[in-house]
């Protein structure tokens, strides 16, 4: 006992040895700035607000006290104190006198001025107005409305307009998208492009089901400048983006991109890297890209002179105003519409059909024009073009190709839609594929075999050459102008085109009836309400992260019960039977006698699957916006600035247009109090501190954050992690 006491005294420093133990390294304390996302947190929003005088403090509106150096854990600890709970209960029982008056509180002049500045900034964002024009725009408003106190108080110049747009409107739009991605499943759609300043830019768009509007929404999350364009490099950039905003990668349920090897490579592509993290992620190559690639491969089977002819006609008029003017005079003589000859663009999905249709529309005018030019223009190929036009079979082939490409482009246009179309994909593609097969495959084969079993290249299932269907216009042209001995070769070329097109479609789209795409038809409310319908379990097991094994019994029961409950869903059936998002989100609100959600497991599955993508057209739209923002005159704009302008435009589009934009009170107070300026100053300060430490602002990990000082860490959590 004595030895133990002596040892204890030595360790504590109270005995005769008075040994001082080594001090433990004190833990660094980082101040937490007030996070604006707390205002949307269900546990905090009812009783906290920021302290305008101290950004590291929060005010409890229930206890009327200021909480300093707080984080979310400290706030939740304050919430469960006896004092707070007592005050909260007393306040909830107190009647608010404002409820007895219908007249809302009149906003102050400062609020009206702030709102006017926000709306004017929204106008600049929607119409891609340069910040420089804000200087004169405000002065014009003051001159036009001298009797308006709001106009006279406005002080929106170029610098403030940039701050309000980027660190006000865009900031809150990004926060809203991030908050949705944190709390629910979503899909990511990515694409990489090079802008006018040769920066390699990666656009990350998220697709989710919006419970407020009951629609499927595609929203830009961010634009990233990348140096490594490989599949691994792009995936690493996206993963860092999600980690920076504390978005769980497990919330990703679907992925879509174009069909290049970098994105869809099964070994080292983006999708391969994503499947290592999320094995059950739904991956689909863009439907629109797929159809364009199918059509391009089929056109390569046609005689090469046809492609040369189309390009020569387009290039002949592309850069000559004189030729276009002369052609207009010919159009007046022939009495056809004065439409220009279009340009053939390989990167435009629908351009080939449009060019062919325009040539056919202007055929007589073009023929007459090149006749007049053939004797004069001997260098630029007018005579060669005229010779090809007069060759029997040229117009026949254009009529046939235009007919088939029209069918393909109809599918392309349908799935460029921003609305949810995944439930119609299998039915639409299989119906179009069956139609294309019927042009050259015998009917008895189509009746006796499934689509997946038919090999388009198998000669034994083909019709005779004379029985191949060519379309109404082409067959009429054959009657008017017979090809004689050349008809056999013409039909062989047509058959080769159709075979290659069907082979490409078969390769790119799963046509089996038990495929995931086929099972997506269950998302159609019409099929879900039928009594004789397939089991939902075959679809649910493909997404184990959405429905656990414990809930499969309830899912099966609710799926079967839905048909018998049809008569009680009059409002949903009558109004939203053609709108799956509105139907399933509305069904989610149906309760039983115990006020519990009746179809909770079923609706959770269906509403989650609504976020699955069917194309990457939304990313192409983002790059179109980038090209409008970053032009030859504005090529020095940073990627962050371009992303913020697009996010601001995205926020404005939710209300329809800039003149309909209604900023919420949080944004108005933010502009009125000038918090956006402080937000910009904090981000600038963080960038400066990180640059001194040689740490890229978008390549921070936990080890690197540890070496950043206290203020920089606070700015990081306030600016980036939100």
Short mmCIF file of C-alpha atoms in Angstrom, two decimals, residues 232 235 267-268 270-279 281:
data_model
loop_
_atom_site.label_atom_id
_atom_site.label_comp_id
_atom_site.label_asym_id
_atom_site.label_seq_id
_atom_site.Cartn_x
_atom_site.Cartn_y
_atom_site.Cartn_z
CA UNK A 232 -10.08 8.68 -62.55
CA UNK A 235 -14.16 11.12 -60.62
CA UNK A 267 -12.32 -0.67 -66.70
CA UNK A 268 -10.98 2.83 -65.92
CA UNK A 270 -15.82 7.38 -64.56
CA UNK A 271 -18.60 4.83 -64.13
CA UNK A 272 -16.08 2.12 -63.17
CA UNK A 273 -14.64 4.35 -60.42
CA UNK A 274 -18.14 5.21 -59.21
CA UNK A 275 -19.17 1.55 -59.02
CA UNK A 276 -16.19 0.85 -56.77
CA UNK A 277 -17.74 3.28 -54.27
CA UNK A 278 -21.41 2.43 -54.97
CA UNK A 279 -21.78 -1.06 -56.48
CA UNK A 281 -25.55 2.65 -58.74
#
